[in-house]
């Protein structure tokens, strides 16, 4: 399989993709407004900078590993193709979630997103699907809104 012309170095591809994304996120984190308050130790910029910086370092490590110890592989099996398709669908679902949240609000968009994600990952137990899809976003909403005093998008319906 190593001599095959169709062999792919997945780690190299993933490392380059993640490096590009982390560089984009790191750049975006510098565009957040800086608050000039003496009593503010950590601003809204800090967490995105830490996460994207860690992602950047990890991406470089993956690229180095792929270059120093390549692990080429052959063509995908049918099951692997289905799993990658599932990942692409979830990525599209995440993009749709971010796009509709300003209109539907955090709570409604999160209920729909959570239900759709469970269905994509194979949850067919309807009572559990409904319960998790409602309770998890409601708990997150309560934690952010009342526990941390963070306002979340209200959307058209005001909640």
Short mmCIF file of N, CA and C in Angstrom, two decimals:
data_model
loop_
_atom_site.label_atom_id
_atom_site.label_comp_id
_atom_site.label_asym_id
_atom_site.label_seq_id
_atom_site.Cartn_x
_atom_site.Cartn_y
_atom_site.Cartn_z
N UNK A 1 0.83 -1.20 0.00
CA UNK A 1 0.00 0.00 0.00
C UNK A 1 0.87 1.26 0.00
N UNK A 2 2.09 1.18 0.55
CA UNK A 2 2.95 2.35 0.60
C UNK A 2 3.43 2.77 -0.78
N UNK A 3 3.51 1.83 -1.71
CA UNK A 3 3.99 2.14 -3.05
C UNK A 3 2.88 2.62 -3.97
N UNK A 4 1.67 2.62 -3.49
CA UNK A 4 0.53 3.02 -4.31
C UNK A 4 0.59 4.51 -4.63
N UNK A 5 0.23 4.85 -5.87
CA UNK A 5 0.22 6.25 -6.27
C UNK A 5 -0.94 7.00 -5.62
N UNK A 6 -1.94 6.27 -5.12
CA UNK A 6 -3.11 6.89 -4.52
C UNK A 6 -2.94 7.12 -3.03
N UNK A 7 -1.78 6.82 -2.46
CA UNK A 7 -1.61 6.97 -1.02
C UNK A 7 -1.67 8.45 -0.63
N UNK A 8 -2.26 8.70 0.51
CA UNK A 8 -2.46 10.06 1.00
C UNK A 8 -1.81 10.21 2.36
N UNK A 9 -1.25 11.36 2.63
CA UNK A 9 -0.73 11.66 3.95
C UNK A 9 -1.77 12.54 4.64
N UNK A 10 -2.70 11.90 5.31
CA UNK A 10 -3.83 12.59 5.93
C UNK A 10 -3.36 13.58 6.99
N UNK A 11 -2.35 13.20 7.77
CA UNK A 11 -1.87 14.09 8.82
C UNK A 11 -1.31 15.39 8.25
N UNK A 12 -0.64 15.31 7.12
CA UNK A 12 -0.10 16.52 6.50
C UNK A 12 -1.24 17.44 6.04
N UNK A 13 -2.24 16.86 5.40
CA UNK A 13 -3.39 17.64 4.95
C UNK A 13 -4.11 18.27 6.15
N UNK A 14 -4.36 17.47 7.19
CA UNK A 14 -5.06 17.98 8.38
C UNK A 14 -4.24 19.06 9.07
N UNK A 15 -2.93 18.87 9.16
CA UNK A 15 -2.07 19.86 9.80
C UNK A 15 -2.07 21.19 9.06
N UNK A 16 -1.99 21.13 7.74
CA UNK A 16 -1.99 22.36 6.94
C UNK A 16 -3.34 23.07 7.06
N UNK A 17 -4.43 22.30 6.99
CA UNK A 17 -5.76 22.89 7.13
C UNK A 17 -5.93 23.55 8.50
N UNK A 18 -5.54 22.84 9.56
CA UNK A 18 -5.67 23.39 10.92
C UNK A 18 -4.75 24.58 11.14
N UNK A 19 -3.57 24.56 10.52
CA UNK A 19 -2.66 25.70 10.61
C UNK A 19 -3.30 26.94 9.98
N UNK A 20 -3.90 26.78 8.83
CA UNK A 20 -4.55 27.91 8.16
C UNK A 20 -5.72 28.42 9.01
N UNK A 21 -6.52 27.51 9.54
CA UNK A 21 -7.66 27.93 10.36
C UNK A 21 -7.20 28.62 11.65
N UNK A 22 -6.19 28.08 12.30
CA UNK A 22 -5.72 28.68 13.55
C UNK A 22 -5.11 30.06 13.29
N UNK A 23 -4.41 30.22 12.16
CA UNK A 23 -3.86 31.54 11.82
C UNK A 23 -5.01 32.53 11.59
N UNK A 24 -6.06 32.09 10.93
CA UNK A 24 -7.23 32.95 10.70
C UNK A 24 -7.88 33.32 12.02
N UNK A 25 -8.06 32.35 12.91
CA UNK A 25 -8.68 32.62 14.21
C UNK A 25 -7.80 33.55 15.06
N UNK A 26 -6.48 33.33 15.01
CA UNK A 26 -5.58 34.18 15.77
C UNK A 26 -5.64 35.61 15.26
N UNK A 27 -5.66 35.77 13.95
CA UNK A 27 -5.80 37.11 13.37
C UNK A 27 -7.13 37.75 13.81
N UNK A 28 -8.20 36.97 13.75
CA UNK A 28 -9.51 37.49 14.13
C UNK A 28 -9.55 37.90 15.60
N UNK A 29 -8.84 37.17 16.45
CA UNK A 29 -8.85 37.51 17.88
C UNK A 29 -8.20 38.87 18.15
N UNK A 30 -7.30 39.28 17.31
CA UNK A 30 -6.67 40.59 17.47
C UNK A 30 -7.60 41.72 17.04
N UNK A 31 -8.68 41.40 16.32
CA UNK A 31 -9.60 42.44 15.88
C UNK A 31 -10.67 42.74 16.91
N UNK A 32 -10.74 41.96 17.98
CA UNK A 32 -11.72 42.23 19.03
C UNK A 32 -11.39 43.57 19.68
N UNK A 33 -12.41 44.32 20.07
CA UNK A 33 -12.13 45.63 20.68
C UNK A 33 -11.40 45.48 22.02
N UNK A 34 -10.45 46.35 22.23
CA UNK A 34 -9.70 46.34 23.48
C UNK A 34 -10.37 47.30 24.45
N UNK A 35 -10.63 46.81 25.64
CA UNK A 35 -11.25 47.64 26.66
C UNK A 35 -10.16 48.25 27.53
N UNK A 36 -10.14 49.54 27.62
CA UNK A 36 -9.14 50.23 28.43
C UNK A 36 -9.69 50.48 29.83
N UNK A 37 -9.63 49.44 30.63
CA UNK A 37 -10.07 49.55 32.02
C UNK A 37 -8.94 49.02 32.89
N UNK A 38 -8.60 49.78 33.89
CA UNK A 38 -7.49 49.39 34.76
C UNK A 38 -7.83 48.16 35.60
N UNK A 39 -9.11 47.99 35.95
CA UNK A 39 -9.50 46.87 36.80
C UNK A 39 -9.72 45.57 36.02
N UNK A 40 -9.61 45.61 34.71
CA UNK A 40 -9.86 44.44 33.87
C UNK A 40 -8.55 43.72 33.57
N UNK A 41 -8.39 42.54 34.15
CA UNK A 41 -7.15 41.78 33.97
C UNK A 41 -7.22 40.96 32.68
N UNK A 42 -8.35 40.31 32.45
CA UNK A 42 -8.53 39.47 31.28
C UNK A 42 -9.65 40.05 30.44
N UNK A 43 -9.36 40.26 29.16
CA UNK A 43 -10.38 40.82 28.27
C UNK A 43 -10.98 39.72 27.40
N UNK A 44 -11.90 40.12 26.53
CA UNK A 44 -12.55 39.16 25.64
C UNK A 44 -11.58 38.59 24.62
N UNK A 45 -10.45 39.22 24.42
CA UNK A 45 -9.45 38.74 23.48
C UNK A 45 -8.67 37.53 24.00
N UNK A 46 -8.57 37.39 25.31
CA UNK A 46 -7.63 36.43 25.91
C UNK A 46 -7.95 34.98 25.53
N UNK A 47 -9.16 34.52 25.73
CA UNK A 47 -9.48 33.11 25.48
C UNK A 47 -9.31 32.73 24.01
N UNK A 48 -9.82 33.53 23.05
CA UNK A 48 -9.58 33.17 21.65
C UNK A 48 -8.09 33.14 21.28
N UNK A 49 -7.31 34.03 21.87
CA UNK A 49 -5.87 34.02 21.61
C UNK A 49 -5.22 32.75 22.13
N UNK A 50 -5.60 32.33 23.32
CA UNK A 50 -5.03 31.12 23.92
C UNK A 50 -5.41 29.90 23.09
N UNK A 51 -6.68 29.78 22.74
CA UNK A 51 -7.15 28.61 21.98
C UNK A 51 -6.53 28.57 20.59
N UNK A 52 -6.55 29.69 19.89
CA UNK A 52 -5.99 29.69 18.53
C UNK A 52 -4.47 29.53 18.56
N UNK A 53 -3.80 30.06 19.57
CA UNK A 53 -2.36 29.85 19.71
C UNK A 53 -2.03 28.39 19.97
N UNK A 54 -2.81 27.76 20.84
CA UNK A 54 -2.63 26.32 21.09
C UNK A 54 -2.90 25.49 19.86
N UNK A 55 -3.91 25.87 19.11
CA UNK A 55 -4.24 25.17 17.86
C UNK A 55 -3.11 25.34 16.84
N UNK A 56 -2.52 26.53 16.80
CA UNK A 56 -1.42 26.78 15.88
C UNK A 56 -0.21 25.91 16.22
N UNK A 57 0.14 25.84 17.49
CA UNK A 57 1.27 25.01 17.93
C UNK A 57 0.99 23.54 17.63
N UNK A 58 -0.23 23.08 17.90
CA UNK A 58 -0.59 21.68 17.63
C UNK A 58 -0.54 21.38 16.14
N UNK A 59 -0.97 22.33 15.33
CA UNK A 59 -0.94 22.14 13.87
C UNK A 59 0.48 21.98 13.36
N UNK A 60 1.38 22.80 13.88
CA UNK A 60 2.79 22.69 13.49
C UNK A 60 3.34 21.33 13.90
N UNK A 61 2.97 20.86 15.09
CA UNK A 61 3.42 19.55 15.55
C UNK A 61 2.90 18.43 14.64
N UNK A 62 1.66 18.53 14.21
CA UNK A 62 1.09 17.52 13.31
C UNK A 62 1.81 17.54 11.96
N UNK A 63 2.10 18.73 11.46
CA UNK A 63 2.81 18.85 10.18
C UNK A 63 4.21 18.25 10.29
N UNK A 64 4.91 18.57 11.37
CA UNK A 64 6.25 18.00 11.57
C UNK A 64 6.21 16.48 11.66
N UNK A 65 5.24 15.96 12.40
CA UNK A 65 5.10 14.52 12.52
C UNK A 65 4.80 13.90 11.15
N UNK A 66 3.96 14.54 10.37
CA UNK A 66 3.62 14.01 9.05
C UNK A 66 4.82 14.02 8.11
N UNK A 67 5.67 15.01 8.26
CA UNK A 67 6.84 15.10 7.39
C UNK A 67 7.96 14.16 7.84
N UNK A 68 8.14 14.01 9.16
CA UNK A 68 9.22 13.17 9.68
C UNK A 68 8.87 11.69 9.71
N UNK A 69 7.62 11.38 10.01
CA UNK A 69 7.17 9.99 10.05
C UNK A 69 5.87 9.85 9.26
N UNK A 70 5.93 9.93 7.95
CA UNK A 70 4.70 9.86 7.14
C UNK A 70 4.02 8.50 7.28
N UNK A 71 2.71 8.55 7.32
CA UNK A 71 1.90 7.34 7.40
C UNK A 71 0.87 7.37 6.27
N UNK A 72 1.35 7.17 5.02
CA UNK A 72 0.42 7.20 3.89
C UNK A 72 -0.60 6.07 4.00
N UNK A 73 -1.72 6.27 3.40
CA UNK A 73 -2.77 5.25 3.43
C UNK A 73 -3.42 5.15 2.07
N UNK A 74 -4.13 4.09 1.88
CA UNK A 74 -4.80 3.85 0.61
C UNK A 74 -6.16 4.52 0.54
N UNK A 75 -6.94 4.05 -0.39
CA UNK A 75 -8.28 4.62 -0.59
C UNK A 75 -9.17 4.32 0.61
N UNK A 76 -10.19 5.15 0.77
CA UNK A 76 -11.12 5.00 1.87
C UNK A 76 -12.09 3.85 1.62
N UNK A 77 -12.49 3.22 2.71
CA UNK A 77 -13.54 2.20 2.62
C UNK A 77 -14.89 2.91 2.61
N UNK A 78 -15.94 2.17 2.34
CA UNK A 78 -17.28 2.76 2.32
C UNK A 78 -17.66 3.35 3.67
N UNK A 79 -17.32 2.65 4.75
CA UNK A 79 -17.64 3.14 6.10
C UNK A 79 -16.88 4.43 6.41
N UNK A 80 -15.60 4.49 6.03
CA UNK A 80 -14.82 5.71 6.25
C UNK A 80 -15.40 6.88 5.47
N UNK A 81 -15.85 6.64 4.27
CA UNK A 81 -16.46 7.71 3.47
C UNK A 81 -17.73 8.23 4.14
N UNK A 82 -18.53 7.30 4.69
CA UNK A 82 -19.75 7.72 5.39
C UNK A 82 -19.42 8.56 6.63
N UNK A 83 -18.36 8.17 7.35
CA UNK A 83 -17.97 8.93 8.54
C UNK A 83 -17.49 10.33 8.17
N UNK A 84 -16.71 10.44 7.10
CA UNK A 84 -16.25 11.76 6.67
C UNK A 84 -17.42 12.59 6.17
N UNK A 85 -18.36 11.98 5.51
CA UNK A 85 -19.55 12.71 5.08
C UNK A 85 -20.32 13.22 6.29
N UNK A 86 -20.40 12.40 7.31
CA UNK A 86 -21.08 12.81 8.55
C UNK A 86 -20.37 14.02 9.16
N UNK A 87 -19.05 14.02 9.16
CA UNK A 87 -18.30 15.16 9.68
C UNK A 87 -18.59 16.42 8.87
N UNK A 88 -18.61 16.30 7.56
CA UNK A 88 -18.91 17.46 6.70
C UNK A 88 -20.31 17.98 6.95
N UNK A 89 -21.25 17.08 7.18
CA UNK A 89 -22.63 17.50 7.47
C UNK A 89 -22.69 18.25 8.80
N UNK A 90 -21.94 17.78 9.79
CA UNK A 90 -21.92 18.46 11.09
C UNK A 90 -21.27 19.83 10.97
N UNK A 91 -20.22 19.95 10.17
CA UNK A 91 -19.59 21.25 9.94
C UNK A 91 -20.60 22.20 9.29
N UNK A 92 -21.32 21.73 8.30
CA UNK A 92 -22.35 22.55 7.66
C UNK A 92 -23.44 22.93 8.66
N UNK A 93 -23.79 22.00 9.52
CA UNK A 93 -24.80 22.26 10.56
C UNK A 93 -24.30 23.35 11.52
N UNK A 94 -23.02 23.33 11.87
CA UNK A 94 -22.45 24.36 12.74
C UNK A 94 -22.49 25.73 12.07
N UNK A 95 -22.18 25.78 10.79
CA UNK A 95 -22.23 27.04 10.06
C UNK A 95 -23.67 27.56 10.03
N UNK A 96 -24.61 26.68 9.74
CA UNK A 96 -26.02 27.07 9.71
C UNK A 96 -26.47 27.56 11.09
N UNK A 97 -26.02 26.91 12.14
CA UNK A 97 -26.35 27.28 13.52
C UNK A 97 -25.90 28.72 13.81
N UNK A 98 -24.67 29.03 13.44
CA UNK A 98 -24.14 30.37 13.66
C UNK A 98 -24.91 31.40 12.84
N UNK A 99 -25.30 31.04 11.62
CA UNK A 99 -26.00 31.98 10.75
C UNK A 99 -27.43 32.25 11.21
N UNK A 100 -28.12 31.25 11.75
CA UNK A 100 -29.51 31.46 12.14
C UNK A 100 -29.67 31.94 13.57
N UNK A 101 -28.62 31.84 14.39
CA UNK A 101 -28.76 32.24 15.79
C UNK A 101 -29.19 33.69 15.98
N UNK A 102 -28.68 34.65 15.21
CA UNK A 102 -29.16 36.04 15.42
C UNK A 102 -30.66 36.20 15.14
N UNK A 103 -31.21 35.37 14.29
CA UNK A 103 -32.63 35.48 13.95
C UNK A 103 -33.52 34.68 14.89
N UNK A 104 -33.12 33.44 15.19
CA UNK A 104 -33.93 32.58 16.05
C UNK A 104 -33.61 32.74 17.52
N UNK A 105 -32.44 33.24 17.83
CA UNK A 105 -32.01 33.35 19.22
C UNK A 105 -31.26 32.10 19.65
N UNK A 106 -30.52 32.24 20.75
CA UNK A 106 -29.69 31.14 21.24
C UNK A 106 -30.51 29.91 21.57
N UNK A 107 -31.58 30.10 22.30
CA UNK A 107 -32.35 28.97 22.82
C UNK A 107 -32.97 28.13 21.70
N UNK A 108 -33.69 28.74 20.80
CA UNK A 108 -34.37 27.99 19.72
C UNK A 108 -33.34 27.38 18.76
N UNK A 109 -32.33 28.16 18.38
CA UNK A 109 -31.31 27.64 17.47
C UNK A 109 -30.56 26.47 18.11
N UNK A 110 -30.31 26.56 19.40
CA UNK A 110 -29.58 25.49 20.09
C UNK A 110 -30.41 24.22 20.22
N UNK A 111 -31.70 24.36 20.44
CA UNK A 111 -32.58 23.19 20.51
C UNK A 111 -32.58 22.47 19.16
N UNK A 112 -32.71 23.22 18.09
CA UNK A 112 -32.71 22.63 16.74
C UNK A 112 -31.36 22.01 16.43
N UNK A 113 -30.27 22.73 16.74
CA UNK A 113 -28.92 22.22 16.48
C UNK A 113 -28.66 20.93 17.25
N UNK A 114 -29.01 20.91 18.53
CA UNK A 114 -28.76 19.73 19.36
C UNK A 114 -29.55 18.53 18.85
N UNK A 115 -30.80 18.74 18.47
CA UNK A 115 -31.61 17.64 17.94
C UNK A 115 -31.03 17.13 16.63
N UNK A 116 -30.66 18.03 15.74
CA UNK A 116 -30.10 17.63 14.44
C UNK A 116 -28.78 16.88 14.62
N UNK A 117 -27.92 17.36 15.53
CA UNK A 117 -26.64 16.70 15.77
C UNK A 117 -26.85 15.29 16.32
N UNK A 118 -27.80 15.13 17.21
CA UNK A 118 -28.08 13.79 17.75
C UNK A 118 -28.57 12.84 16.66
N UNK A 119 -29.40 13.34 15.78
CA UNK A 119 -29.90 12.50 14.68
C UNK A 119 -28.75 12.11 13.76
N UNK A 120 -27.88 13.06 13.44
CA UNK A 120 -26.73 12.78 12.57
C UNK A 120 -25.84 11.71 13.19
N UNK A 121 -25.66 11.76 14.51
CA UNK A 121 -24.79 10.79 15.19
C UNK A 121 -25.51 9.51 15.57
N UNK A 122 -26.76 9.36 15.15
CA UNK A 122 -27.44 8.08 15.27
C UNK A 122 -28.39 7.90 16.44
N UNK A 123 -28.70 8.94 17.19
CA UNK A 123 -29.64 8.79 18.29
C UNK A 123 -31.05 8.68 17.72
N UNK A 124 -31.67 7.53 17.91
CA UNK A 124 -33.04 7.33 17.41
C UNK A 124 -34.05 7.17 18.56
N UNK A 125 -33.58 7.35 19.79
CA UNK A 125 -34.44 7.27 20.96
C UNK A 125 -35.13 8.63 21.12
N UNK A 126 -36.38 8.71 20.66
CA UNK A 126 -37.10 9.99 20.59
C UNK A 126 -37.23 10.68 21.95
N UNK A 127 -37.62 9.98 23.02
CA UNK A 127 -37.71 10.68 24.31
C UNK A 127 -36.37 11.29 24.76
N UNK A 128 -35.29 10.54 24.60
CA UNK A 128 -33.97 11.06 24.99
C UNK A 128 -33.58 12.22 24.08
N UNK A 129 -33.84 12.10 22.80
CA UNK A 129 -33.52 13.14 21.84
C UNK A 129 -34.23 14.44 22.22
N UNK A 130 -35.50 14.36 22.52
CA UNK A 130 -36.27 15.56 22.88
C UNK A 130 -35.79 16.13 24.22
N UNK A 131 -35.58 15.26 25.19
CA UNK A 131 -35.16 15.70 26.52
C UNK A 131 -33.80 16.40 26.47
N UNK A 132 -32.83 15.78 25.81
CA UNK A 132 -31.49 16.38 25.71
C UNK A 132 -31.54 17.66 24.90
N UNK A 133 -32.31 17.67 23.82
CA UNK A 133 -32.39 18.84 22.94
C UNK A 133 -33.00 20.05 23.63
N UNK A 134 -33.80 19.83 24.64
CA UNK A 134 -34.40 20.94 25.37
C UNK A 134 -33.61 21.28 26.64
N UNK A 135 -33.25 20.26 27.42
CA UNK A 135 -32.60 20.52 28.70
C UNK A 135 -31.17 21.06 28.58
N UNK A 136 -30.39 20.53 27.64
CA UNK A 136 -29.01 20.98 27.50
C UNK A 136 -28.93 22.46 27.11
N UNK A 137 -29.63 22.90 26.06
CA UNK A 137 -29.59 24.35 25.75
C UNK A 137 -30.18 25.21 26.86
N UNK A 138 -31.23 24.72 27.53
CA UNK A 138 -31.83 25.49 28.62
C UNK A 138 -30.84 25.65 29.78
N UNK A 139 -30.12 24.59 30.10
CA UNK A 139 -29.12 24.66 31.17
C UNK A 139 -27.98 25.61 30.78
N UNK A 140 -27.53 25.54 29.53
CA UNK A 140 -26.49 26.47 29.07
C UNK A 140 -26.98 27.91 29.13
N UNK A 141 -28.20 28.12 28.68
CA UNK A 141 -28.78 29.46 28.70
C UNK A 141 -28.83 29.99 30.13
N UNK A 142 -29.31 29.17 31.06
CA UNK A 142 -29.41 29.59 32.46
C UNK A 142 -28.03 29.87 33.04
N UNK A 143 -27.06 29.02 32.73
CA UNK A 143 -25.71 29.21 33.26
C UNK A 143 -25.10 30.52 32.76
N UNK A 144 -25.25 30.80 31.47
CA UNK A 144 -24.67 32.02 30.93
C UNK A 144 -25.47 33.25 31.34
N UNK A 145 -26.78 33.16 31.25
CA UNK A 145 -27.63 34.33 31.51
C UNK A 145 -27.66 34.70 32.98
N UNK A 146 -27.89 33.72 33.84
CA UNK A 146 -28.09 34.01 35.26
C UNK A 146 -26.84 33.76 36.10
N UNK A 147 -26.07 32.73 35.75
CA UNK A 147 -24.86 32.44 36.52
C UNK A 147 -23.71 33.37 36.19
N UNK A 148 -23.51 33.65 34.90
CA UNK A 148 -22.38 34.48 34.46
C UNK A 148 -22.79 35.87 34.01
N UNK A 149 -24.08 36.14 33.98
CA UNK A 149 -24.62 37.44 33.53
C UNK A 149 -24.16 37.80 32.12
N UNK A 150 -24.15 36.81 31.24
CA UNK A 150 -23.78 37.01 29.85
C UNK A 150 -25.06 36.99 29.01
N UNK A 151 -25.29 38.04 28.25
CA UNK A 151 -26.46 38.08 27.39
C UNK A 151 -26.20 37.26 26.13
N UNK A 152 -27.14 36.43 25.78
CA UNK A 152 -27.06 35.62 24.57
C UNK A 152 -28.05 36.15 23.55
N UNK A 153 -27.84 35.85 22.26
CA UNK A 153 -28.76 36.36 21.24
C UNK A 153 -30.21 35.98 21.55
N UNK A 154 -31.08 36.98 21.55
CA UNK A 154 -32.49 36.75 21.88
C UNK A 154 -33.30 36.35 20.65
N UNK A 155 -32.95 36.86 19.49
CA UNK A 155 -33.67 36.51 18.28
C UNK A 155 -35.01 37.20 18.17
N UNK A 156 -35.80 36.72 17.23
CA UNK A 156 -37.11 37.33 16.94
C UNK A 156 -38.10 37.19 18.08
N UNK A 157 -37.98 36.10 18.84
CA UNK A 157 -38.97 35.81 19.87
C UNK A 157 -38.62 36.39 21.23
N UNK A 158 -37.44 36.97 21.37
CA UNK A 158 -37.08 37.64 22.61
C UNK A 158 -36.55 36.76 23.71
N UNK A 159 -36.22 35.49 23.41
CA UNK A 159 -35.64 34.62 24.45
C UNK A 159 -34.61 33.71 23.88
#
